[in-house]
XYZ file of C-alpha atoms in Angstrom:
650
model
C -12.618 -23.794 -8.943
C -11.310 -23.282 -12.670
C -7.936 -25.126 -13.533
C -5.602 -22.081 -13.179
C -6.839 -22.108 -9.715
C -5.324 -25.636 -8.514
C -2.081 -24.500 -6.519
C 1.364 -25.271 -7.641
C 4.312 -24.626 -5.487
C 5.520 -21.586 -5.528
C 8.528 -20.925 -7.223
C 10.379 -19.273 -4.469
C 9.389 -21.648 -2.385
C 12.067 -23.764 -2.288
C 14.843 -21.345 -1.674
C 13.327 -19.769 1.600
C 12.346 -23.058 2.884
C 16.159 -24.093 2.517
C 17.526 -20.393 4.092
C 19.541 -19.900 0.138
C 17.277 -16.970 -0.470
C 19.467 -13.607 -0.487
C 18.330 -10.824 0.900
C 19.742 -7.148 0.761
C 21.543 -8.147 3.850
C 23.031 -11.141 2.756
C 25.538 -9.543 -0.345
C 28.333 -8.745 1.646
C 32.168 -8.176 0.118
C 35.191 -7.205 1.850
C 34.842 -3.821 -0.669
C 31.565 -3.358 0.811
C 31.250 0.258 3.155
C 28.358 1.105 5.325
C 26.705 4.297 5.508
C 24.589 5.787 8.955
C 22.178 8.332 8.698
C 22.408 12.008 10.602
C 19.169 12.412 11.652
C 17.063 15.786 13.110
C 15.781 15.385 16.326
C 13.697 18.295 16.038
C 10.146 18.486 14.819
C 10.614 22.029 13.085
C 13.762 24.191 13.406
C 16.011 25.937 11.102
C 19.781 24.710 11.158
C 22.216 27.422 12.343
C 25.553 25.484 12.216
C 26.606 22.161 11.371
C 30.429 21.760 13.126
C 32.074 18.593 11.862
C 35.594 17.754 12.988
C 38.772 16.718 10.963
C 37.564 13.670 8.823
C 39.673 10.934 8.815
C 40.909 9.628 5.392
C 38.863 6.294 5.872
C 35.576 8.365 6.305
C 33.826 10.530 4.263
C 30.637 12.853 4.937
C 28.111 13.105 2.026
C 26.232 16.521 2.382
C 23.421 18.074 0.351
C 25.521 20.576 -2.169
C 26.678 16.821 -3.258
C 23.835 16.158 -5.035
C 22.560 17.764 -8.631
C 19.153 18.119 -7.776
C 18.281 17.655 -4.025
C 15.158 16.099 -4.312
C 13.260 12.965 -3.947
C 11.212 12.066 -6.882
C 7.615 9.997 -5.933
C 4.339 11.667 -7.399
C 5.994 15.412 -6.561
C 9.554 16.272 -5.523
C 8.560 18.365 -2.911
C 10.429 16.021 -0.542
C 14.494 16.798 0.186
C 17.357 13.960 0.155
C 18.820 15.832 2.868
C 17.956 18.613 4.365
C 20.414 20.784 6.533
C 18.465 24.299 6.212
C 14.938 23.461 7.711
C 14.159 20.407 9.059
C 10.307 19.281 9.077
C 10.141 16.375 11.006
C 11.838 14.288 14.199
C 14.072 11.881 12.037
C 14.270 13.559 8.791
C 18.116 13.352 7.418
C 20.370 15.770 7.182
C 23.900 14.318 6.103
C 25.383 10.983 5.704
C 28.585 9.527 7.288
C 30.838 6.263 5.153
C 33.001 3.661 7.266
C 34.315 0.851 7.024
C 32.278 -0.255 9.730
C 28.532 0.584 10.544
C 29.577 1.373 13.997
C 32.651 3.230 12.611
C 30.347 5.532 10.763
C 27.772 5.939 13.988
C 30.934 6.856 16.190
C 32.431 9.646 13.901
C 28.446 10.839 13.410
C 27.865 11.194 17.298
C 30.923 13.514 17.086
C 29.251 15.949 14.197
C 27.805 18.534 16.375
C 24.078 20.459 15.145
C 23.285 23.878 16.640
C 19.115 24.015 15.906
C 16.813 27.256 15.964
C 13.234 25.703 16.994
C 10.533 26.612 15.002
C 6.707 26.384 15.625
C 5.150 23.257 15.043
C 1.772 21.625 14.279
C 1.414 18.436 15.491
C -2.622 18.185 14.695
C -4.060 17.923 11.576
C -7.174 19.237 12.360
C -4.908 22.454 13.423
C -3.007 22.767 10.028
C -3.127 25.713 8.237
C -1.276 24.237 5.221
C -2.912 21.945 2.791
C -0.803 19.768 1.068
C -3.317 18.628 -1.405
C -7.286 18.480 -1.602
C -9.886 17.194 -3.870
C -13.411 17.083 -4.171
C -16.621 16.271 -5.991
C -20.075 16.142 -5.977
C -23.144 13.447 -7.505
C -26.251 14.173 -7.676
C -28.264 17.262 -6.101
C -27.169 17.171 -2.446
C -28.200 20.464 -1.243
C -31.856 19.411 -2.981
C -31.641 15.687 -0.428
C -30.551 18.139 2.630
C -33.098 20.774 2.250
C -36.185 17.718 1.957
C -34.418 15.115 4.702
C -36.748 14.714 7.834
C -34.011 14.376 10.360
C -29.825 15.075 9.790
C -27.377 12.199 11.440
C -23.719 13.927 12.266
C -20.639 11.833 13.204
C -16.644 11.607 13.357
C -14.561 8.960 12.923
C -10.873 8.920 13.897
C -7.765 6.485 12.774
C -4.097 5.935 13.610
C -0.841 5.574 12.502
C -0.233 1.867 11.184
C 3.351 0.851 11.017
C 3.685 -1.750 8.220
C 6.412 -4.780 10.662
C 7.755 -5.783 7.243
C 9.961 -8.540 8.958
C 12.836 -7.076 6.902
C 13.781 -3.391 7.587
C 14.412 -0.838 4.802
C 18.201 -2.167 2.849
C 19.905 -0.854 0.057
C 22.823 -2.090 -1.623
C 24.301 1.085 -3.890
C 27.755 1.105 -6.465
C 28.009 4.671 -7.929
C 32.126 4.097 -6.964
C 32.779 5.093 -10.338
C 30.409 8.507 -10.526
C 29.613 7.697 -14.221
C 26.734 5.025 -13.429
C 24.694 3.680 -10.135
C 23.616 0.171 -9.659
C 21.115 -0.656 -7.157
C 20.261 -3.728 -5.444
C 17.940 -4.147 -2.640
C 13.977 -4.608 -0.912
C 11.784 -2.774 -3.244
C 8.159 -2.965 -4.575
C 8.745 -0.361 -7.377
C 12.486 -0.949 -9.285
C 11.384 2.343 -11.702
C 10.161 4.414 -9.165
C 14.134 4.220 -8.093
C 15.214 4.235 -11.077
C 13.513 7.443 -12.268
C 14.186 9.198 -9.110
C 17.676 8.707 -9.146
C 17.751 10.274 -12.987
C 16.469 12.897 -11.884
C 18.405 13.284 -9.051
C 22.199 13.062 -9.989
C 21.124 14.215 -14.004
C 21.754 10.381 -15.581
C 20.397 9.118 -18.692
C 18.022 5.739 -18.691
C 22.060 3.905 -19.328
C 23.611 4.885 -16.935
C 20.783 3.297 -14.154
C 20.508 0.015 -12.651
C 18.001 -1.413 -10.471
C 17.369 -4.725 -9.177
C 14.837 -6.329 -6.529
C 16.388 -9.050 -4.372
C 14.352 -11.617 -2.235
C 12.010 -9.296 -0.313
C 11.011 -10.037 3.575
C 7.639 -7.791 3.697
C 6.162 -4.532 1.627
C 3.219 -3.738 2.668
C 3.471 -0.539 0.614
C 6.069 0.058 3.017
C 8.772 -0.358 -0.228
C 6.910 1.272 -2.427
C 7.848 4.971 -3.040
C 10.069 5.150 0.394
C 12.995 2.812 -0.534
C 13.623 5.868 -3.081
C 14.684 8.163 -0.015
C 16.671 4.981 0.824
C 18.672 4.134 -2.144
C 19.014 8.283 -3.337
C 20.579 8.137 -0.269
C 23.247 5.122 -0.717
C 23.530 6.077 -4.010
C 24.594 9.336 -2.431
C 26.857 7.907 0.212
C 28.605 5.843 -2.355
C 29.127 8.421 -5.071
C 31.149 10.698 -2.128
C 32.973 7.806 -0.884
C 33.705 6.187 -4.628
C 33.109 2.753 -2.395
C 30.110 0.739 -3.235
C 27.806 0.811 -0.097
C 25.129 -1.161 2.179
C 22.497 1.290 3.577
C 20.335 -0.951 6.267
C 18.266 0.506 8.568
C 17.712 -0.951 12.051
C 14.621 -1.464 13.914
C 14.045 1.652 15.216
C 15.937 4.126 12.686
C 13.000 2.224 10.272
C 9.947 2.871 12.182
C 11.275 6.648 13.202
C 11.783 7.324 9.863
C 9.787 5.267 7.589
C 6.310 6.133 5.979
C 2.814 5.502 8.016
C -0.979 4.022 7.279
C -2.173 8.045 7.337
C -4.360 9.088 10.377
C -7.690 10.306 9.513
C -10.345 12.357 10.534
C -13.849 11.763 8.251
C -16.867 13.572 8.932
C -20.701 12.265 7.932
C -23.657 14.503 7.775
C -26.668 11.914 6.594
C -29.442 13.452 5.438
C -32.394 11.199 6.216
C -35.786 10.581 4.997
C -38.780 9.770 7.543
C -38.763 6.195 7.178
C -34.655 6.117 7.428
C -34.250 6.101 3.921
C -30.736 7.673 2.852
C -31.464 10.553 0.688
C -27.695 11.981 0.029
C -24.433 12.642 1.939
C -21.963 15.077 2.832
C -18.276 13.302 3.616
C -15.264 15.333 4.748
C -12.097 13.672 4.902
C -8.846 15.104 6.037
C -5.269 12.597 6.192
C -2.186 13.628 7.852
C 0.426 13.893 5.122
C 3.117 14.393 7.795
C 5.392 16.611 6.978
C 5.734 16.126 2.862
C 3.311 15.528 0.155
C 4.568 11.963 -1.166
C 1.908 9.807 -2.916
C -0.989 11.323 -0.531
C -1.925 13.085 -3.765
C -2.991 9.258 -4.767
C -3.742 7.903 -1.126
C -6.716 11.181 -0.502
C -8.023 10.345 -4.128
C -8.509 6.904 -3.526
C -9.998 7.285 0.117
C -12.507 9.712 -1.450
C -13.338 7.400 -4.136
C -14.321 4.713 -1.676
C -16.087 6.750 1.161
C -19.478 4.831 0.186
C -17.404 1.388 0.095
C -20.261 -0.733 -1.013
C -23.236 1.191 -0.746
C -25.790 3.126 -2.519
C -26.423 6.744 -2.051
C -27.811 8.779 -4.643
C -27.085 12.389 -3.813
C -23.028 12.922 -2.393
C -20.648 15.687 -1.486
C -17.355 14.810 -0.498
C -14.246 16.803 0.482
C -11.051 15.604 0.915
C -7.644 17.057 2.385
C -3.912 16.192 2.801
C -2.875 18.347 5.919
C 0.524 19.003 6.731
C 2.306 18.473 10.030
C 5.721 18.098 11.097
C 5.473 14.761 11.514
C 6.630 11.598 10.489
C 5.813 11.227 6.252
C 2.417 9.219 5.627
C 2.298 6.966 2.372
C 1.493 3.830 1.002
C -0.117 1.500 2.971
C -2.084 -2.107 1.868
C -5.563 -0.099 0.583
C -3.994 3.253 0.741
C -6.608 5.395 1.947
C -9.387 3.043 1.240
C -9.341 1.081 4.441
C -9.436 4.509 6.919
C -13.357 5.642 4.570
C -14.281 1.526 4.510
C -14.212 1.599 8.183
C -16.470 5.018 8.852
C -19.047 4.166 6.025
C -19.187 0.704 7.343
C -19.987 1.727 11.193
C -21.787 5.010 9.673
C -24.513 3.146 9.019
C -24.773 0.538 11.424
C -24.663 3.732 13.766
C -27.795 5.319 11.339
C -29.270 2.093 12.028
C -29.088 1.735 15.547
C -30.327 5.606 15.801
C -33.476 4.613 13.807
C -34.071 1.460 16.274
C -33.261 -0.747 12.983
C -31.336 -3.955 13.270
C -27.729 -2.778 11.374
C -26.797 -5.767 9.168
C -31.062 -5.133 7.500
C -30.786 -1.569 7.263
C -26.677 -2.163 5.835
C -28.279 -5.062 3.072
C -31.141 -2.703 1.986
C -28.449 -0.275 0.872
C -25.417 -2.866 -0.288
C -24.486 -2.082 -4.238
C -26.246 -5.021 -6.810
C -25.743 -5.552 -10.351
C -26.102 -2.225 -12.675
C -26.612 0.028 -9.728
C -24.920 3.109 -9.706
C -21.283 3.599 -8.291
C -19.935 6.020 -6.388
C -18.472 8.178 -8.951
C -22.084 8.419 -10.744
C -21.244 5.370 -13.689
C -22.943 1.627 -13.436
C -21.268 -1.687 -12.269
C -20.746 -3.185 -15.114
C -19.719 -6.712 -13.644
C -21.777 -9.304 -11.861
C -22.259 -7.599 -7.918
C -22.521 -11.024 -5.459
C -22.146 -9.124 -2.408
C -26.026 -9.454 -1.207
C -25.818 -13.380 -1.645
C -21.980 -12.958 0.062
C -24.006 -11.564 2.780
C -26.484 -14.262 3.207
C -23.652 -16.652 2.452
C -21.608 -15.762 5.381
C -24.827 -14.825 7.954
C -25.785 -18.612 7.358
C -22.129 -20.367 7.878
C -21.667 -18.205 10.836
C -25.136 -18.463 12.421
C -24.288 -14.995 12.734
C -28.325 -13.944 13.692
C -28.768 -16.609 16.307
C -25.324 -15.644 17.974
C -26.210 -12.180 18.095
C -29.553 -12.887 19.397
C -28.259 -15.417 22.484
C -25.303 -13.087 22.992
C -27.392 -9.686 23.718
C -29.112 -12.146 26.982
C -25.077 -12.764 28.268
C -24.466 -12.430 31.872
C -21.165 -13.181 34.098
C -17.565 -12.263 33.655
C -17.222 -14.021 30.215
C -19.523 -12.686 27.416
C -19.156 -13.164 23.709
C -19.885 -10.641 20.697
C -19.990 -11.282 16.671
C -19.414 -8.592 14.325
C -20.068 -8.448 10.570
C -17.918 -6.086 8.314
C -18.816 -5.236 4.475
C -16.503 -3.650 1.571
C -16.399 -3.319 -1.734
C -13.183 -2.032 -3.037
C -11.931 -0.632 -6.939
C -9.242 -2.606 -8.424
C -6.296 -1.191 -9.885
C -5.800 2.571 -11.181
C -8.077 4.857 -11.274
C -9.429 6.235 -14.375
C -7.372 5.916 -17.210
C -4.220 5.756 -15.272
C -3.126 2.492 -16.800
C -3.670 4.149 -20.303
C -2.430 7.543 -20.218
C 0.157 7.605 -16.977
C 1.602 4.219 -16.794
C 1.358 2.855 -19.996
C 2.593 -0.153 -19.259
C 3.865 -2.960 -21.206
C 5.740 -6.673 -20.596
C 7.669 -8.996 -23.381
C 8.176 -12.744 -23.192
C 10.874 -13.794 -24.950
C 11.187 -17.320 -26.203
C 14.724 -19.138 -26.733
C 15.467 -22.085 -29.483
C 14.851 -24.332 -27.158
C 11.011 -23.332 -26.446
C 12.343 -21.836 -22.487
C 9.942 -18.658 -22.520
C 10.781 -16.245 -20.136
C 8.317 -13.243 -18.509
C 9.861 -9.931 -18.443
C 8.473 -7.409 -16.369
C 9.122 -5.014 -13.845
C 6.459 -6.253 -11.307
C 8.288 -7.369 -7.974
C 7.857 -10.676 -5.930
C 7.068 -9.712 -2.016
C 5.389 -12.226 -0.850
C 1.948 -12.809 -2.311
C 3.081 -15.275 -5.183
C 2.640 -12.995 -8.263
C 5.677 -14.213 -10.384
C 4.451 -17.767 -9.920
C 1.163 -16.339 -11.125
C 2.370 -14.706 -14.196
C 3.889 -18.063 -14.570
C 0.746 -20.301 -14.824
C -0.968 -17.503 -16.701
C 1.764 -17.660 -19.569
C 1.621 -21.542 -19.320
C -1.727 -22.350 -19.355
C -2.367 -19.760 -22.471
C 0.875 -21.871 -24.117
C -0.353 -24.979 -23.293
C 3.244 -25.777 -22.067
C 4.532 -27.443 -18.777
C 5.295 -24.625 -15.754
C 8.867 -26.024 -15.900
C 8.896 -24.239 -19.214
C 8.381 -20.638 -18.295
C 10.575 -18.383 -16.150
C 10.365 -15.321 -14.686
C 13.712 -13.497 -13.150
C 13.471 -10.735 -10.718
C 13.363 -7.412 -12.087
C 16.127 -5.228 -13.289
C 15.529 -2.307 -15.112
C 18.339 -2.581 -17.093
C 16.795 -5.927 -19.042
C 12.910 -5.533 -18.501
C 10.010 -3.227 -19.406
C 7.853 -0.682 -17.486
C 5.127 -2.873 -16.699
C 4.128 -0.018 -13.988
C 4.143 -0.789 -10.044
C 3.975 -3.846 -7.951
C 0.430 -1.679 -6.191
C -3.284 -1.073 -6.239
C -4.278 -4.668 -6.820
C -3.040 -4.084 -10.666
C -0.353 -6.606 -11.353
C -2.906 -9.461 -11.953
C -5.401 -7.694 -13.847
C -2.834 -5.551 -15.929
C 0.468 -6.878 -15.838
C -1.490 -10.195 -15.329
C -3.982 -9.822 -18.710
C -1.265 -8.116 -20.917
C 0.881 -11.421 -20.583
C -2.303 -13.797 -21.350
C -2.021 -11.636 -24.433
C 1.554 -11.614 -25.671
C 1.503 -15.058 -24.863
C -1.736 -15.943 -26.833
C -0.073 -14.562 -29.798
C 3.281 -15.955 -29.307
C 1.097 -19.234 -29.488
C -0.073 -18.331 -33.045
C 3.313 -17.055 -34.129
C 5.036 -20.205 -32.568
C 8.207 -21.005 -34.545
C 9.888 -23.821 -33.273
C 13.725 -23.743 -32.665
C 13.946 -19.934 -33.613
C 14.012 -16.940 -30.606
C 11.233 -15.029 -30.816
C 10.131 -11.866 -28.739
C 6.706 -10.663 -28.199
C 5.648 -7.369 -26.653
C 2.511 -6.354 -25.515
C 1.458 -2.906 -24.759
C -1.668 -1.726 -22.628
C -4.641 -0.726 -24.002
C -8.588 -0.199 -22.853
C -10.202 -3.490 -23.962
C -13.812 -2.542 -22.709
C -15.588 0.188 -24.119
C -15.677 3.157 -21.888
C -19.165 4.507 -21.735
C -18.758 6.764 -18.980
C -14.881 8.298 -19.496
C -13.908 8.911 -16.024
C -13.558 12.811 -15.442
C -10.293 13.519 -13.169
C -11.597 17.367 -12.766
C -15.359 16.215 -11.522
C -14.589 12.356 -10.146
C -17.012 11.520 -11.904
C -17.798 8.431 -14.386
C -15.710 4.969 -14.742
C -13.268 4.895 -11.505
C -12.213 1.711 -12.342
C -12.454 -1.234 -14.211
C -14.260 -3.766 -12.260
C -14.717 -4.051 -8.530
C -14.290 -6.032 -5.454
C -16.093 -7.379 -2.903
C -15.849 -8.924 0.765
C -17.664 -9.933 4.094
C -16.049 -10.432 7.075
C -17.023 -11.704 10.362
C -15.297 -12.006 13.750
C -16.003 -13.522 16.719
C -14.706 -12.489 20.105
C -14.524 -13.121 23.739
C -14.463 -10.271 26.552
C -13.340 -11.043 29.888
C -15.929 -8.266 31.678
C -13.555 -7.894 34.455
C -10.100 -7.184 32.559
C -11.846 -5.935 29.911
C -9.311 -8.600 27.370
C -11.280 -9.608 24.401
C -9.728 -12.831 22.497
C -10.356 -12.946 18.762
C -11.926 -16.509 18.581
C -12.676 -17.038 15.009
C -12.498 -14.916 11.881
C -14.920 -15.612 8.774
C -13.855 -14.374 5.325
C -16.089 -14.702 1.752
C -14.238 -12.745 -0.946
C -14.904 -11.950 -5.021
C -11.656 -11.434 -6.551
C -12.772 -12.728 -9.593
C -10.628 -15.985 -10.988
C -8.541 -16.967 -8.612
C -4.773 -17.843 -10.363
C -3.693 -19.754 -7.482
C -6.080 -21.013 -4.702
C -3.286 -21.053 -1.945
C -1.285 -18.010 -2.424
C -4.464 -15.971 -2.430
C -6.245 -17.986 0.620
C -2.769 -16.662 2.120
C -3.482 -13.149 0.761
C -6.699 -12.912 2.443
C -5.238 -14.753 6.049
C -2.146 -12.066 6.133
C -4.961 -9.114 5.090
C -7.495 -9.966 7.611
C -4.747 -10.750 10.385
C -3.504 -7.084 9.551
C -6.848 -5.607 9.711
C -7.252 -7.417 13.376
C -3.937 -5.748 14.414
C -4.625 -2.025 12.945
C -8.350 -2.772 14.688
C -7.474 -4.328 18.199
C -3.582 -4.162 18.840
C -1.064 -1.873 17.108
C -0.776 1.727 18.902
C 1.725 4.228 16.899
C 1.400 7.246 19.106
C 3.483 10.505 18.965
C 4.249 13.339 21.395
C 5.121 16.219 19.686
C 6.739 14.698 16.404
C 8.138 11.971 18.415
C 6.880 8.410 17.500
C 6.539 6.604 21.025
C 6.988 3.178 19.931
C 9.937 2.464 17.806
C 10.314 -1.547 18.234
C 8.534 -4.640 18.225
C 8.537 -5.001 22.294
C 6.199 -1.995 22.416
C 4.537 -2.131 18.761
C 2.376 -4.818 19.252
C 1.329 -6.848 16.312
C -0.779 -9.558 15.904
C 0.907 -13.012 16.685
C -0.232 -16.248 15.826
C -1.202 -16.645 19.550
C -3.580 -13.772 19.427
C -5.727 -15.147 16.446
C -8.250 -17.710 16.455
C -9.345 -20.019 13.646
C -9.681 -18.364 10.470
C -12.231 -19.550 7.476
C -11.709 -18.496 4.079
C -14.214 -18.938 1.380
C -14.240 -17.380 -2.310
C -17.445 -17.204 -4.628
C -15.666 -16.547 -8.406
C -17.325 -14.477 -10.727
C-alpha cells in the first residue's frame, strides 16, 4: 500500500456523524412554497381537455406554454418538461400546481380534472417497432469464424429493472422569483448538466444560472441527468409563482417516475471450433429506453463496448439497440449498460463450458484478457493485465475448487454452492470524449496565507472523492491536509471539470489536479494569491485513435479488473438461499484512500447481490408494481454475510 493510500477521515465525516449536514430538505424559510407534480396515469394517450377550476390567489398552475423551449436537455432534448398533448408513459408530468403547503398544492391538483384519448401501447421491447438509437460494429472476419466453426452455441439472456434506493429521494430547491435569474440548490451528481439544461430551456445566458450541490444521501446515477427534469421543473414552478420553491419527491412519486437500471435482452451465437476453441461471435443487444431517448445513446455504447468483459475473442459482430416503450425512462445506472453484457458474457461461457463437458472457471481462464492481448474494440492493453493471477489469487483464499468439489456430493435439506464471477471493465469516457466533448478543466487557487482551495465541478455523494482530490493536491504540495479545501460545487464560482460518472473523476478530474498542483509547487510564491488552471489533454500517445463510426481502436484509457466469489446456502425445501460470504480482489490501480474505496467495493458488491438475488421492479402495462421500500426489497445488512475485500495495485 503506497502512502496516498493510508486513510484519513473523511472530510464530511464529521458533519453526518453529528446530524449538521444539510440536505435539500433541510433549507426551509417561511418564503419557501412547495410545488406537486400532475402526473399521467396513462401509458399512451393523447390529452383531449385539461378543466382546471377558479385558482385561488395563493395558488398558481405552471403549464407548458410557460416555458421558452419545452424541453429537457441530457445527451438529446427529445424529452418534454411537461407534456399535456401526448403523454408516453404512466407518471410522466403534465402541469405543476404552487401552495403554500405541499398538501395545499396536492388538494387543489386532485381537483384539476384530465379527459385522456388512449392510445396503443408497447409494453415489450422485443415488440417495438421504434428504435430510439442503435449502434454497431464488427472485428475481425466473423462470417470467415462462422462458416469454418464445427458446432454453433445459441443463447438469451434477460435483465430487469433496478431501482437505484438512494436513501434520499429526488429534492430541488429553485429561486427564479425574480424571472431575470434561477438559482438552484439541491441532490445532484452533475451541477452543469442543470445548469446547461436550464439555458437552454428558459433562453438564459451562463450569468444568469446558478447551481449548487448540497449534502447528497445516495446517486447511484440516479442524480445524474434526471434531477434536470427535477429542477427544470421547480425552476418552472417558481418562475410562475415569483416564490422561490422546494420540489421533493416522495417515496413513491420517485420510484414511479424516476429513471431505471435498463432491462435487456442479449443474444450469443458462438461459433465453435472442434476442440471448444472460440473462433468469433455474434452479440445482439437490445435495452429498453422506456419511453425517451435520455443518455441510452451512452448507456447502449458502453454495454456494446463491454459485451466480451474480460475475454478474448478474435472474430466479433455486435448489434446494439435502444427500443422504445411507453414505459417508465431508463438511464444512468452504477456501470450503465456494462453490468447487464458482464453478466451474459460471464455465464455465456461457463454455459459453452458446461456444453463441451469442460469445467467453467478452466475453460473461462484459458480465454481471460493478459498483458498486450487484444481488446475488444481491436487495439492492445497497454497496462499491466493481473486478472489471471486475480484468478488464482482468489480460487486459493476461497478454496474455491475443493468447495465445489465436496459440494456437487451434498445431500439433505441444507446444501451449499460457490460461485466465481469475472469482469474487466473500461474506465472513464470512451474514446476521446474527455478531449473533444468534455474538455474539462479544474483551478486551485491559493490565498496569502498558503490555504489552497480545489475548484471543480465534481460532486461529493458518498464515495469520498473531495477528500480524495484533497490528499492528491496535498501530497503533490507537500503540505498538511488541513491546508487544502475543497467546497461543494457551484457553477457560478467553479470550472467544468465534466461529470461526477464513468469512473472519471479520479483519473481525470483526479490527474488534472496532481498537475495544476505540481506546478503551483514550482511557481510557489509565498504570501501572494496565486491561481492555477489546468486543462485536459491526452498524455499517452494514441496509437490506435479510437474510431466512433467503426468502434474500433483505443476505447479507453486503461482498464479494470475484478473477481468475485460468493458463497451461499439453499434450504432444499423452501428453496431460501442465504448469502454466507462474499470474496472480492479488485485492480483499480493506486488506491487514494484504502477505506473509502474498501467501502466502494462493499456498497458495489452488496448492490450487485440485490439486482442478482432480491430486488423485483415489475410492470403491468406501464405500471411499475412496486413503488416503496415494503415491497422493493433491497439488500439489508441482515441478508449479507461476511464480506472480504482484497486489492492487488498495479
Amino acid at each position: 500500500m503506497t502512502q496516498i493510500s493510508r486513510s484519513v477521515k473523511r472530510m464530511d465525516f464529521d458533519d453526518k456523524i453529528r446530524g449538521k449536514a444539510r440536505f435539500a430538505d433541510d433549507y426551509s424559510s417561511s418564503s419557501f412554497y412547495h410545488a406537486y407534480i400532475i402526473r399521467s396515469t396513462h401509458a399512451h394517450a393523447r390529452i383531449v381537455s385539461i378543466k382546471v377550476p377558479d385558482i385561488p390567489s395563493d395558488v398558481w398552475l405552471a403549464r407548458a406554454d410557460d416555458l421558452a423551449h419545452n424541453r429537457v436537455l441530457v445527451d438529446v432534448d427529445d424529452q418534454l418538461i411537461l407534456n399535456e398533448e401526448e403523454v408516453q408513459y404512466v407518471g410522466e408530468a403534465i402541469a405543476i400546481v404552487v401552495a403554500e403547503t405541499k398538501k395545499k398544492a396536492q388538494d387543489f391538483a386532485a381537483k384539476i380534472e384530465i379527459e385522456y384519448e388512449p392510445l396503443p401501447a408497447c409494453f415489450d421491447m422485443l415488440e417495438s417497432e421504434e428504435i430510439l438509437h442503435k449502434k454497431s460494429f464488427v472485428k475481425g472476419n466473423p462470417d470467415s469464424a462462422f462458416a469454418e466453426a464445427f458446432e454453433v452455441f445459441e443463447e438469451e439472456f434477460t435483465t430487469g429493472y433496478q431501482e437505484h434506493a438512494y436513501m434520499e429521494p429526488q429534492s430541488i430547491v429553485a429561486d427564479f422569483s425574480d424571472r431575470e435569474s434561477v438559482s438552484i440548490i439541491g441532490s445532484m451528481q452533475c451541477p452543469f448538466y442543470i445548469h446547461n439544461a436550464l439555458k437552454l430551456a428558459f433562453n438564459l445566458n451562463d450569468d444568469a444560472v446558478s447551481v449548487e450541490q448540497v449534502t447528497v444521501g445516495g446517486g447511484f446515477g440516479g442524480k445524474e441527468e434526471y434531477p434536470s427534469v427535477v429542477a427544470l421543473q421547480a425552476a418552472l414552478a417558481s418562475y410562475v409563482s415569483a416564490k422561490p420553491v422546494k420540489l421533493i419527491f416522495d417515496r413513491p412519486e420517485d420510484i414511479v417516475s424516476s429513471t431505471k437500471r435498463h432491462p435487456a435482452h442479449i443474444k450469443y451465437k458462438t461459433a465453435l471450433t472442434e476442440h471448444g476453441d472460440i473462433l468469433g461471435m455474434d452479440i445482439e443487444v437490445t435495452l429498453d429506453g422506456g419511453a425517451y431517448l435520455g443518455i441510452s445513446t451512452t448507456v447502449i455504447e458502453r454495454s456494446i463496448l463491454h459485451c466480451l468483459g474480460p475475454y478474448l475473442v478474435p472474430n466479433l459482430r455486435v448489434d446494439g439497440s435502444v427500443r422504445k416503450t411507453n414505459k417508465v425512462v431508463t438511464g444512468a445506472f452504477r456501470g450503465f449498460g456494462d453490468p447487464q453484457t458482464l453478466f451474459g458474457i460471464d455465464t455465456h461461457l461457463c454455459h459453452l463450458a458446461r456444453h463441451l463437458g469442460l469445467d467453467p472457471l478452466e475453460y473461462r481462464i484459458k480465454h481471460a484478457a493478459e498483458d498486450n492481448a487484444e481488446t475488444t474494440t481491436g487495439a492492445t492493453f497497454r497496462d499491466p493485465v493481473p486478472l489471471k493471477e486475480m484468478i488464482s489469487n482468489l480460487v486459493e483464499e476461497t478454496k474455491y475448487k475443493d468447495k465445489q468439489k465436496e459440494y456437487q456430493t451434498q445431500t439433505g435439506r441444507y446444501r451449499r454452492g460457490i460461485g466465481l464471477g469475472i469482469v474487466g471493465r473500461g474506465c472513464g469516457f470512451a474514446g476521446s470524449a474527455e478531449r473533444d466533448f468534455l474538455k474539462p478543466y479544474v483551478q486551485i487557487k491559493k490565498t496569502a496565507d498558503g490555504t489552497v482551495f480545489a475548484l471543480a465541478a465534481t460532486t461529493e455523494i458518498g464515495q469520498g472523492t473531495h477528500t480524495a482530490f484533497r490528499k492528491i493536491i496535498a501530497k503533490a504540495l507537500e503540505l498538511p491536509l488541513d491546508r487544502v479545501r475543497y467546497e461543494p460545487p457551484n457553477t457560478s464560482v467553479v470550472p467544468n471539470s465534466g461529470p461526477t460518472n464513468a469512473s472519471r473523476s479520479i483519473q481525470s478530474v483526479g490527474r488534472l489536479f496532481q498537475r495544476a498542483a505540481e506546478r503551483l509547487k514550482t511557481d510557489w510564491i509565498e504570501g501572494e494569491e496565486q491561481l492555477i488552471e489546468e486543462h485536459y489533454r491526452d498524455e499517452r500517445e494514441i496509437l490506435q485513435p479510437f474510431d466512433t463510426e467503426t468502434f474500433l481502436g483505443e476505447a479507453f484509457v486503461t482498464y479494470s479488473w475484478s473477481v468475485t466469489a460468493c458463497e451461499v446456502l439453499l434450504d432444499s425445501l423452501t428453496g431460501e438461499v442465504t448469502l454466507e460470504k462474499m470474496w472480492g480482489l479488485f485492480d483499480v490501480g493506486t488506491i487514494i484512500d484504502y477505506n473509502m474505496v474498501r467501502g466502494q467495493m462493499h456498497g458495489g458488491m452488496v448492490q450487485g447481490y440485490g439486482y442478482a438475488a432480491l430486488e423485483k421492479l415489475e410492470d403491468i402495462e406501464g405500471v411499475l408494481q412496486q413503488d416503496r421500500f415494503s415491497n422493493y426489497i433491497i439488500p439489508t445488512a441482515a441478508d449479507i454475510g461476511s464480506i472480504s475485500v482484497d486489492f492487488i495495485e498495479v
